[in-house]
């Protein structure tokens, strides 16, 4: 018979205490997510069955997960998935973990393009896991969505998520290359959306260790923000249809610079939007 110390309640308590000692934020939540995933149940079900004993193999695997988390490895990478918008995306260290603020960007676009039966061409640039483009395609079934990323591994993860979440690749093109370099020159889009690397390398020391030590630096950090983003603005123009729109998630410090630069390059309209925490995290730029 299993020891009562091996039940859900006690193992959660011990794991929470251990993670707190290691200065892991949200220790209790992480302990619950890791255990619920291991037992293949919803997190709320843990509270219904607190006395459930774990087998020796379950205990060993749970302990290994907690040790990984204690070393700041993100919970999403440990379980290999992350909820975003209304889907669950596969993730690994080759792609950024989808963020709640990026959900706000998706919601903003869907609000502005609210006609569900309309069709348009969209590009998810620097697509990573594909969470933005796939969420848009799931909500707007008539949209033709393409994806582009520099990383071959990211494109493969993107492809897996398309198959898993949308069950078809027919509507989707995936391109591997630096920004627009691998896209056919004749391609034009009504809408381009991007969450490109935008954290200046000078800010690396202030980034949380679970981000800085595990998430792909290629997708996070940029050596020269202004040069890189000016490239995006310039290279996007020929790929945008007249009145086409470019949406960017960005560093709040640079939202004003992005708007001014876009207008100087010939974009006809530039607005920024605050996220729920009040930061200017998004810009929308319209081609003339």
PDB file of C-alpha atoms in Angstrom:
ATOM      1  CA  UNK A   1       0.000   0.000   0.000  1.00  0.00           C
ATOM      2  CA  UNK A   2       1.306   3.468  -0.900  1.00  0.00           C
ATOM      3  CA  UNK A   3       2.507   5.746   1.880  1.00  0.00           C
ATOM      4  CA  UNK A   4       0.171   8.683   2.566  1.00  0.00           C
ATOM      5  CA  UNK A   5       3.225  10.884   2.060  1.00  0.00           C
ATOM      6  CA  UNK A   6       3.091   9.834  -1.587  1.00  0.00           C
ATOM      7  CA  UNK A   7      -0.329  11.276  -2.287  1.00  0.00           C
ATOM      8  CA  UNK A   8      -1.157  14.302  -4.448  1.00  0.00           C
ATOM      9  CA  UNK A   9      -1.602  16.723  -1.552  1.00  0.00           C
ATOM     10  CA  UNK A  10       1.694  15.987   0.191  1.00  0.00           C
ATOM     11  CA  UNK A  11       3.749  15.866  -2.976  1.00  0.00           C
ATOM     12  CA  UNK A  12       2.339  19.220  -4.078  1.00  0.00           C
ATOM     13  CA  UNK A  13       3.185  20.763  -0.688  1.00  0.00           C
ATOM     14  CA  UNK A  14       6.731  19.402  -0.709  1.00  0.00           C
ATOM     15  CA  UNK A  15       7.295  20.482  -4.298  1.00  0.00           C
ATOM     16  CA  UNK A  16       5.981  23.985  -3.626  1.00  0.00           C
ATOM     17  CA  UNK A  17       8.297  24.377  -0.629  1.00  0.00           C
ATOM     18  CA  UNK A  18      11.287  23.109  -2.627  1.00  0.00           C
ATOM     19  CA  UNK A  19      10.617  25.475  -5.549  1.00  0.00           C
ATOM     20  CA  UNK A  20      10.122  28.447  -3.207  1.00  0.00           C
ATOM     21  CA  UNK A  21      13.525  27.772  -1.642  1.00  0.00           C
ATOM     22  CA  UNK A  22      15.009  27.894  -5.138  1.00  0.00           C
ATOM     23  CA  UNK A  23      13.341  31.301  -5.721  1.00  0.00           C
ATOM     24  CA  UNK A  24      11.013  30.031  -8.434  1.00  0.00           C
ATOM     25  CA  UNK A  25       8.103  32.431  -8.968  1.00  0.00           C
ATOM     26  CA  UNK A  26       4.600  30.901  -8.928  1.00  0.00           C
ATOM     27  CA  UNK A  27       5.960  27.770  -7.209  1.00  0.00           C
ATOM     28  CA  UNK A  28       2.548  26.327  -6.340  1.00  0.00           C
ATOM     29  CA  UNK A  29       1.104  26.895  -9.822  1.00  0.00           C
ATOM     30  CA  UNK A  30       4.128  25.277 -11.478  1.00  0.00           C
ATOM     31  CA  UNK A  31       3.970  22.287  -9.127  1.00  0.00           C
ATOM     32  CA  UNK A  32       0.296  21.813  -9.996  1.00  0.00           C
ATOM     33  CA  UNK A  33       0.774  22.183 -13.773  1.00  0.00           C
ATOM     34  CA  UNK A  34       3.649  19.687 -13.798  1.00  0.00           C
ATOM     35  CA  UNK A  35       1.715  17.128 -11.775  1.00  0.00           C
ATOM     36  CA  UNK A  36      -1.596  17.512 -13.630  1.00  0.00           C
ATOM     37  CA  UNK A  37       0.177  17.066 -16.952  1.00  0.00           C
ATOM     38  CA  UNK A  38       2.029  13.999 -15.674  1.00  0.00           C
ATOM     39  CA  UNK A  39      -1.234  12.413 -14.470  1.00  0.00           C
ATOM     40  CA  UNK A  40      -3.014  13.521 -17.680  1.00  0.00           C
ATOM     41  CA  UNK A  41      -5.776  15.302 -15.812  1.00  0.00           C
ATOM     42  CA  UNK A  42      -6.983  18.908 -15.656  1.00  0.00           C
ATOM     43  CA  UNK A  43      -5.332  20.949 -12.920  1.00  0.00           C
ATOM     44  CA  UNK A  44      -8.652  21.450 -11.112  1.00  0.00           C
ATOM     45  CA  UNK A  45      -8.994  17.657 -10.804  1.00  0.00           C
ATOM     46  CA  UNK A  46      -5.989  17.610  -8.459  1.00  0.00           C
ATOM     47  CA  UNK A  47      -8.230  19.215  -5.841  1.00  0.00           C
ATOM     48  CA  UNK A  48     -10.895  16.572  -6.278  1.00  0.00           C
ATOM     49  CA  UNK A  49      -8.487  13.704  -5.663  1.00  0.00           C
ATOM     50  CA  UNK A  50      -5.951  15.011  -3.134  1.00  0.00           C
ATOM     51  CA  UNK A  51      -5.561  11.595  -1.510  1.00  0.00           C
ATOM     52  CA  UNK A  52      -4.638   9.834  -4.748  1.00  0.00           C
ATOM     53  CA  UNK A  53      -1.329   7.978  -4.270  1.00  0.00           C
ATOM     54  CA  UNK A  54       1.357   8.140  -6.932  1.00  0.00           C
ATOM     55  CA  UNK A  55       3.168   5.051  -8.133  1.00  0.00           C
ATOM     56  CA  UNK A  56       6.938   4.812  -7.781  1.00  0.00           C
ATOM     57  CA  UNK A  57       7.458   5.646 -11.479  1.00  0.00           C
ATOM     58  CA  UNK A  58       5.049   8.608 -11.310  1.00  0.00           C
ATOM     59  CA  UNK A  59       6.846   9.915  -8.220  1.00  0.00           C
ATOM     60  CA  UNK A  60      10.242   9.581  -9.897  1.00  0.00           C
ATOM     61  CA  UNK A  61       9.115  11.388 -13.028  1.00  0.00           C
ATOM     62  CA  UNK A  62       7.429  14.132 -11.004  1.00  0.00           C
ATOM     63  CA  UNK A  63      10.558  14.616  -8.926  1.00  0.00           C
ATOM     64  CA  UNK A  64      12.613  14.933 -12.127  1.00  0.00           C
ATOM     65  CA  UNK A  65      10.212  17.586 -13.451  1.00  0.00           C
ATOM     66  CA  UNK A  66      10.414  19.552 -10.209  1.00  0.00           C
ATOM     67  CA  UNK A  67      14.221  19.404 -10.272  1.00  0.00           C
ATOM     68  CA  UNK A  68      14.203  20.728 -13.850  1.00  0.00           C
ATOM     69  CA  UNK A  69      11.909  23.590 -12.824  1.00  0.00           C
ATOM     70  CA  UNK A  70      14.137  24.351  -9.819  1.00  0.00           C
ATOM     71  CA  UNK A  71      16.908  25.037 -12.345  1.00  0.00           C
ATOM     72  CA  UNK A  72      14.622  27.637 -13.950  1.00  0.00           C
ATOM     73  CA  UNK A  73      13.737  25.533 -16.992  1.00  0.00           C
ATOM     74  CA  UNK A  74      10.329  26.894 -18.066  1.00  0.00           C
ATOM     75  CA  UNK A  75       7.310  24.751 -17.237  1.00  0.00           C
ATOM     76  CA  UNK A  76       6.130  24.920 -20.869  1.00  0.00           C
ATOM     77  CA  UNK A  77       9.373  23.348 -22.082  1.00  0.00           C
ATOM     78  CA  UNK A  78       9.196  20.616 -19.444  1.00  0.00           C
ATOM     79  CA  UNK A  79       5.709  19.526 -20.530  1.00  0.00           C
ATOM     80  CA  UNK A  80       6.252  20.479 -24.192  1.00  0.00           C
ATOM     81  CA  UNK A  81       3.179  22.659 -24.634  1.00  0.00           C
ATOM     82  CA  UNK A  82       1.605  26.013 -23.850  1.00  0.00           C
ATOM     83  CA  UNK A  83      -1.983  27.242 -24.023  1.00  0.00           C
ATOM     84  CA  UNK A  84      -2.427  30.314 -26.231  1.00  0.00           C
ATOM     85  CA  UNK A  85      -5.646  31.992 -27.293  1.00  0.00           C
ATOM     86  CA  UNK A  86      -7.989  28.985 -27.633  1.00  0.00           C
ATOM     87  CA  UNK A  87      -5.454  26.301 -28.593  1.00  0.00           C
ATOM     88  CA  UNK A  88      -2.579  24.349 -27.113  1.00  0.00           C
ATOM     89  CA  UNK A  89       0.735  24.755 -28.933  1.00  0.00           C
ATOM     90  CA  UNK A  90       3.650  22.370 -28.919  1.00  0.00           C
ATOM     91  CA  UNK A  91       6.863  24.135 -27.863  1.00  0.00           C
ATOM     92  CA  UNK A  92      10.503  23.331 -27.276  1.00  0.00           C
ATOM     93  CA  UNK A  93      13.703  25.334 -26.860  1.00  0.00           C
ATOM     94  CA  UNK A  94      13.742  26.218 -30.576  1.00  0.00           C
ATOM     95  CA  UNK A  95      10.723  28.545 -30.215  1.00  0.00           C
ATOM     96  CA  UNK A  96       9.623  31.264 -27.820  1.00  0.00           C
ATOM     97  CA  UNK A  97       6.945  30.315 -25.324  1.00  0.00           C
ATOM     98  CA  UNK A  98       3.719  32.099 -26.404  1.00  0.00           C
ATOM     99  CA  UNK A  99       2.925  35.050 -24.129  1.00  0.00           C
ATOM    100  CA  UNK A 100      -0.400  36.428 -22.840  1.00  0.00           C
ATOM    101  CA  UNK A 101       0.376  39.886 -24.268  1.00  0.00           C
ATOM    102  CA  UNK A 102       0.711  38.352 -27.736  1.00  0.00           C
ATOM    103  CA  UNK A 103      -2.850  37.045 -27.295  1.00  0.00           C
ATOM    104  CA  UNK A 104      -3.836  40.716 -27.023  1.00  0.00           C
ATOM    105  CA  UNK A 105      -2.259  41.352 -30.429  1.00  0.00           C
ATOM    106  CA  UNK A 106      -4.261  38.485 -31.966  1.00  0.00           C
ATOM    107  CA  UNK A 107      -7.450  39.793 -30.333  1.00  0.00           C
ATOM    108  CA  UNK A 108      -6.790  43.302 -31.690  1.00  0.00           C
ATOM    109  CA  UNK A 109      -6.371  42.016 -35.255  1.00  0.00           C
ATOM    110  CA  UNK A 110      -9.514  39.864 -35.053  1.00  0.00           C
ATOM    111  CA  UNK A 111     -11.452  42.831 -33.707  1.00  0.00           C
ATOM    112  CA  UNK A 112     -10.298  44.999 -36.622  1.00  0.00           C
ATOM    113  CA  UNK A 113     -11.047  42.253 -39.165  1.00  0.00           C
ATOM    114  CA  UNK A 114     -14.305  41.099 -37.648  1.00  0.00           C
ATOM    115  CA  UNK A 115     -16.030  39.764 -40.786  1.00  0.00           C
ATOM    116  CA  UNK A 116     -15.649  36.032 -40.366  1.00  0.00           C
ATOM    117  CA  UNK A 117     -16.470  35.164 -43.976  1.00  0.00           C
ATOM    118  CA  UNK A 118     -14.015  37.614 -45.541  1.00  0.00           C
ATOM    119  CA  UNK A 119     -10.912  36.249 -47.259  1.00  0.00           C
ATOM    120  CA  UNK A 120      -7.479  37.808 -47.221  1.00  0.00           C
ATOM    121  CA  UNK A 121      -3.782  36.925 -47.431  1.00  0.00           C
ATOM    122  CA  UNK A 122      -1.825  37.177 -44.192  1.00  0.00           C
ATOM    123  CA  UNK A 123       1.807  36.578 -43.241  1.00  0.00           C
ATOM    124  CA  UNK A 124       3.109  35.663 -39.784  1.00  0.00           C
ATOM    125  CA  UNK A 125       6.717  36.926 -39.925  1.00  0.00           C
ATOM    126  CA  UNK A 126       9.248  35.559 -37.386  1.00  0.00           C
ATOM    127  CA  UNK A 127       6.537  33.004 -36.702  1.00  0.00           C
ATOM    128  CA  UNK A 128       8.228  30.741 -34.124  1.00  0.00           C
ATOM    129  CA  UNK A 129       5.651  28.205 -32.946  1.00  0.00           C
ATOM    130  CA  UNK A 130       3.118  29.747 -35.340  1.00  0.00           C
ATOM    131  CA  UNK A 131       0.873  30.809 -32.471  1.00  0.00           C
ATOM    132  CA  UNK A 132      -0.163  34.134 -34.030  1.00  0.00           C
ATOM    133  CA  UNK A 133      -0.871  32.963 -37.574  1.00  0.00           C
ATOM    134  CA  UNK A 134      -2.483  29.691 -36.508  1.00  0.00           C
ATOM    135  CA  UNK A 135      -4.777  31.500 -34.043  1.00  0.00           C
ATOM    136  CA  UNK A 136      -5.820  33.914 -36.794  1.00  0.00           C
ATOM    137  CA  UNK A 137      -6.385  31.074 -39.279  1.00  0.00           C
ATOM    138  CA  UNK A 138      -8.460  29.126 -36.765  1.00  0.00           C
ATOM    139  CA  UNK A 139     -10.709  32.129 -36.136  1.00  0.00           C
ATOM    140  CA  UNK A 140     -10.907  33.194 -39.794  1.00  0.00           C
ATOM    141  CA  UNK A 141     -11.263  30.050 -41.881  1.00  0.00           C
ATOM    142  CA  UNK A 142     -11.186  31.898 -45.224  1.00  0.00           C
ATOM    143  CA  UNK A 143      -7.818  33.536 -44.646  1.00  0.00           C
ATOM    144  CA  UNK A 144      -4.757  32.314 -46.539  1.00  0.00           C
ATOM    145  CA  UNK A 145      -1.945  32.421 -43.984  1.00  0.00           C
ATOM    146  CA  UNK A 146       1.786  32.099 -44.673  1.00  0.00           C
ATOM    147  CA  UNK A 147       4.600  31.762 -42.146  1.00  0.00           C
ATOM    148  CA  UNK A 148       8.267  32.754 -42.233  1.00  0.00           C
ATOM    149  CA  UNK A 149      11.073  32.193 -39.740  1.00  0.00           C
ATOM    150  CA  UNK A 150      14.864  32.168 -39.836  1.00  0.00           C
ATOM    151  CA  UNK A 151      15.116  28.944 -37.810  1.00  0.00           C
ATOM    152  CA  UNK A 152      14.626  25.566 -39.510  1.00  0.00           C
ATOM    153  CA  UNK A 153      13.738  24.026 -36.126  1.00  0.00           C
ATOM    154  CA  UNK A 154      11.108  26.705 -35.517  1.00  0.00           C
ATOM    155  CA  UNK A 155       9.541  26.075 -38.941  1.00  0.00           C
ATOM    156  CA  UNK A 156       9.294  22.367 -38.108  1.00  0.00           C
ATOM    157  CA  UNK A 157       7.550  23.165 -34.810  1.00  0.00           C
ATOM    158  CA  UNK A 158       5.288  25.595 -36.668  1.00  0.00           C
ATOM    159  CA  UNK A 159       4.402  22.823 -39.145  1.00  0.00           C
ATOM    160  CA  UNK A 160       3.567  20.388 -36.322  1.00  0.00           C
ATOM    161  CA  UNK A 161       1.245  22.933 -34.738  1.00  0.00           C
ATOM    162  CA  UNK A 162      -0.530  23.569 -38.048  1.00  0.00           C
ATOM    163  CA  UNK A 163      -1.158  19.829 -38.428  1.00  0.00           C
ATOM    164  CA  UNK A 164      -2.219  19.395 -34.800  1.00  0.00           C
ATOM    165  CA  UNK A 165      -4.470  22.452 -34.473  1.00  0.00           C
ATOM    166  CA  UNK A 166      -5.751  23.076 -38.012  1.00  0.00           C
ATOM    167  CA  UNK A 167      -5.584  19.495 -39.354  1.00  0.00           C
ATOM    168  CA  UNK A 168      -4.516  20.665 -42.808  1.00  0.00           C
ATOM    169  CA  UNK A 169      -1.636  22.324 -44.567  1.00  0.00           C
ATOM    170  CA  UNK A 170      -3.601  23.210 -47.700  1.00  0.00           C
ATOM    171  CA  UNK A 171      -4.119  26.877 -46.811  1.00  0.00           C
ATOM    172  CA  UNK A 172      -0.611  27.470 -45.523  1.00  0.00           C
ATOM    173  CA  UNK A 173       2.840  28.195 -46.905  1.00  0.00           C
ATOM    174  CA  UNK A 174       5.933  28.001 -44.709  1.00  0.00           C
ATOM    175  CA  UNK A 175       9.158  29.774 -45.645  1.00  0.00           C
ATOM    176  CA  UNK A 176      12.516  29.420 -43.933  1.00  0.00           C
ATOM    177  CA  UNK A 177      14.810  32.417 -44.261  1.00  0.00           C
ATOM    178  CA  UNK A 178      15.878  35.820 -42.973  1.00  0.00           C
ATOM    179  CA  UNK A 179      12.737  37.971 -42.768  1.00  0.00           C
ATOM    180  CA  UNK A 180      11.266  38.207 -46.307  1.00  0.00           C
ATOM    181  CA  UNK A 181      14.264  36.694 -48.131  1.00  0.00           C
ATOM    182  CA  UNK A 182      12.686  33.315 -48.901  1.00  0.00           C
ATOM    183  CA  UNK A 183       9.273  34.637 -50.012  1.00  0.00           C
ATOM    184  CA  UNK A 184       8.497  34.769 -53.754  1.00  0.00           C
ATOM    185  CA  UNK A 185       8.779  38.385 -54.894  1.00  0.00           C
ATOM    186  CA  UNK A 186       5.264  38.445 -56.353  1.00  0.00           C
ATOM    187  CA  UNK A 187       3.647  37.612 -52.998  1.00  0.00           C
ATOM    188  CA  UNK A 188       1.530  40.394 -51.573  1.00  0.00           C
ATOM    189  CA  UNK A 189      -0.413  40.439 -48.344  1.00  0.00           C
ATOM    190  CA  UNK A 190      -3.377  42.334 -46.954  1.00  0.00           C
ATOM    191  CA  UNK A 191      -1.910  41.850 -43.512  1.00  0.00           C
ATOM    192  CA  UNK A 192       1.539  41.126 -42.093  1.00  0.00           C
ATOM    193  CA  UNK A 193       1.921  40.466 -38.379  1.00  0.00           C
ATOM    194  CA  UNK A 194       5.170  39.937 -36.521  1.00  0.00           C
ATOM    195  CA  UNK A 195       6.520  39.413 -33.029  1.00  0.00           C
ATOM    196  CA  UNK A 196      10.185  39.815 -33.995  1.00  0.00           C
ATOM    197  CA  UNK A 197      13.165  39.858 -31.629  1.00  0.00           C
ATOM    198  CA  UNK A 198      12.970  43.279 -29.958  1.00  0.00           C
ATOM    199  CA  UNK A 199      14.840  43.160 -26.639  1.00  0.00           C
ATOM    200  CA  UNK A 200      18.121  45.097 -26.916  1.00  0.00           C
ATOM    201  CA  UNK A 201      21.108  42.927 -26.004  1.00  0.00           C
ATOM    202  CA  UNK A 202      22.022  45.538 -23.390  1.00  0.00           C
ATOM    203  CA  UNK A 203      18.967  44.391 -21.385  1.00  0.00           C
ATOM    204  CA  UNK A 204      20.088  40.734 -21.192  1.00  0.00           C
ATOM    205  CA  UNK A 205      21.369  41.026 -17.584  1.00  0.00           C
ATOM    206  CA  UNK A 206      17.927  42.144 -16.369  1.00  0.00           C
ATOM    207  CA  UNK A 207      15.987  39.303 -18.021  1.00  0.00           C
ATOM    208  CA  UNK A 208      14.630  36.516 -15.808  1.00  0.00           C
ATOM    209  CA  UNK A 209      16.869  33.410 -15.861  1.00  0.00           C
ATOM    210  CA  UNK A 210      14.097  31.078 -17.079  1.00  0.00           C
ATOM    211  CA  UNK A 211      13.871  33.299 -20.183  1.00  0.00           C
ATOM    212  CA  UNK A 212      17.529  34.249 -20.654  1.00  0.00           C
ATOM    213  CA  UNK A 213      18.919  30.758 -20.039  1.00  0.00           C
ATOM    214  CA  UNK A 214      16.403  28.657 -21.950  1.00  0.00           C
ATOM    215  CA  UNK A 215      14.458  30.569 -24.595  1.00  0.00           C
ATOM    216  CA  UNK A 216      16.085  31.061 -28.021  1.00  0.00           C
ATOM    217  CA  UNK A 217      18.179  34.232 -28.029  1.00  0.00           C
ATOM    218  CA  UNK A 218      17.708  34.473 -31.793  1.00  0.00           C
ATOM    219  CA  UNK A 219      14.002  35.135 -31.204  1.00  0.00           C
ATOM    220  CA  UNK A 220      14.450  37.379 -28.172  1.00  0.00           C
ATOM    221  CA  UNK A 221      17.389  39.722 -28.522  1.00  0.00           C
ATOM    222  CA  UNK A 222      18.472  42.196 -31.148  1.00  0.00           C
ATOM    223  CA  UNK A 223      21.886  43.840 -31.329  1.00  0.00           C
ATOM    224  CA  UNK A 224      20.708  47.025 -33.032  1.00  0.00           C
ATOM    225  CA  UNK A 225      16.959  47.557 -32.605  1.00  0.00           C
ATOM    226  CA  UNK A 226      16.692  50.520 -34.971  1.00  0.00           C
ATOM    227  CA  UNK A 227      18.634  48.984 -37.869  1.00  0.00           C
ATOM    228  CA  UNK A 228      16.828  45.644 -37.633  1.00  0.00           C
ATOM    229  CA  UNK A 229      13.354  47.142 -37.383  1.00  0.00           C
ATOM    230  CA  UNK A 230      14.042  49.661 -40.148  1.00  0.00           C
ATOM    231  CA  UNK A 231      14.836  46.622 -42.325  1.00  0.00           C
ATOM    232  CA  UNK A 232      11.461  45.097 -41.437  1.00  0.00           C
ATOM    233  CA  UNK A 233       9.626  48.341 -42.286  1.00  0.00           C
ATOM    234  CA  UNK A 234      11.440  48.788 -45.618  1.00  0.00           C
ATOM    235  CA  UNK A 235      11.309  45.141 -46.706  1.00  0.00           C
ATOM    236  CA  UNK A 236       7.621  44.808 -45.782  1.00  0.00           C
ATOM    237  CA  UNK A 237       6.482  47.589 -48.130  1.00  0.00           C
ATOM    238  CA  UNK A 238       6.656  45.684 -51.456  1.00  0.00           C
ATOM    239  CA  UNK A 239       4.981  42.679 -49.817  1.00  0.00           C
ATOM    240  CA  UNK A 240       2.004  44.747 -48.639  1.00  0.00           C
ATOM    241  CA  UNK A 241      -0.927  45.414 -50.941  1.00  0.00           C
ATOM    242  CA  UNK A 242      -2.065  49.052 -51.222  1.00  0.00           C
ATOM    243  CA  UNK A 243      -3.687  49.883 -47.853  1.00  0.00           C
ATOM    244  CA  UNK A 244      -2.167  46.687 -46.444  1.00  0.00           C
ATOM    245  CA  UNK A 245      -1.340  46.719 -42.751  1.00  0.00           C
ATOM    246  CA  UNK A 246       1.739  45.700 -40.742  1.00  0.00           C
ATOM    247  CA  UNK A 247       1.191  44.841 -37.074  1.00  0.00           C
ATOM    248  CA  UNK A 248       4.194  44.550 -34.752  1.00  0.00           C
ATOM    249  CA  UNK A 249       4.637  43.542 -31.147  1.00  0.00           C
ATOM    250  CA  UNK A 250       7.486  45.656 -29.844  1.00  0.00           C
ATOM    251  CA  UNK A 251       9.495  47.140 -27.001  1.00  0.00           C
ATOM    252  CA  UNK A 252       7.392  49.935 -25.441  1.00  0.00           C
ATOM    253  CA  UNK A 253      10.436  52.224 -25.452  1.00  0.00           C
ATOM    254  CA  UNK A 254      10.539  52.087 -29.267  1.00  0.00           C
ATOM    255  CA  UNK A 255       6.849  52.380 -30.195  1.00  0.00           C
ATOM    256  CA  UNK A 256       7.153  56.116 -30.864  1.00  0.00           C
ATOM    257  CA  UNK A 257      10.324  55.626 -32.924  1.00  0.00           C
ATOM    258  CA  UNK A 258       8.624  52.914 -35.002  1.00  0.00           C
ATOM    259  CA  UNK A 259       5.672  55.168 -35.808  1.00  0.00           C
ATOM    260  CA  UNK A 260       7.867  58.137 -36.790  1.00  0.00           C
ATOM    261  CA  UNK A 261      10.188  55.963 -38.888  1.00  0.00           C
ATOM    262  CA  UNK A 262       7.286  54.246 -40.661  1.00  0.00           C
ATOM    263  CA  UNK A 263       5.722  57.583 -41.637  1.00  0.00           C
ATOM    264  CA  UNK A 264       9.105  58.846 -42.882  1.00  0.00           C
ATOM    265  CA  UNK A 265       9.407  55.714 -45.073  1.00  0.00           C
ATOM    266  CA  UNK A 266       6.043  56.308 -46.743  1.00  0.00           C
ATOM    267  CA  UNK A 267       3.522  54.468 -44.587  1.00  0.00           C
ATOM    268  CA  UNK A 268       0.288  56.468 -44.560  1.00  0.00           C
ATOM    269  CA  UNK A 269      -0.822  55.751 -41.010  1.00  0.00           C
ATOM    270  CA  UNK A 270       0.921  54.689 -37.781  1.00  0.00           C
ATOM    271  CA  UNK A 271      -0.753  54.045 -34.441  1.00  0.00           C
ATOM    272  CA  UNK A 272       0.297  52.308 -31.246  1.00  0.00           C
ATOM    273  CA  UNK A 273      -1.819  50.349 -28.788  1.00  0.00           C
ATOM    274  CA  UNK A 274      -1.245  49.670 -25.114  1.00  0.00           C
ATOM    275  CA  UNK A 275      -1.352  46.204 -23.608  1.00  0.00           C
ATOM    276  CA  UNK A 276      -3.355  45.439 -20.468  1.00  0.00           C
ATOM    277  CA  UNK A 277      -0.474  46.559 -18.264  1.00  0.00           C
ATOM    278  CA  UNK A 278      -0.499  49.983 -19.912  1.00  0.00           C
ATOM    279  CA  UNK A 279       2.644  49.658 -22.042  1.00  0.00           C
ATOM    280  CA  UNK A 280       2.830  50.652 -25.732  1.00  0.00           C
ATOM    281  CA  UNK A 281       3.520  47.094 -26.874  1.00  0.00           C
ATOM    282  CA  UNK A 282       1.866  47.084 -30.309  1.00  0.00           C
ATOM    283  CA  UNK A 283       1.975  49.227 -33.434  1.00  0.00           C
ATOM    284  CA  UNK A 284      -0.143  49.169 -36.565  1.00  0.00           C
ATOM    285  CA  UNK A 285       1.339  50.634 -39.744  1.00  0.00           C
ATOM    286  CA  UNK A 286      -0.645  51.099 -42.958  1.00  0.00           C
ATOM    287  CA  UNK A 287       0.848  51.182 -46.422  1.00  0.00           C
ATOM    288  CA  UNK A 288      -0.335  53.997 -48.693  1.00  0.00           C
TER     289      UNK A 288
END
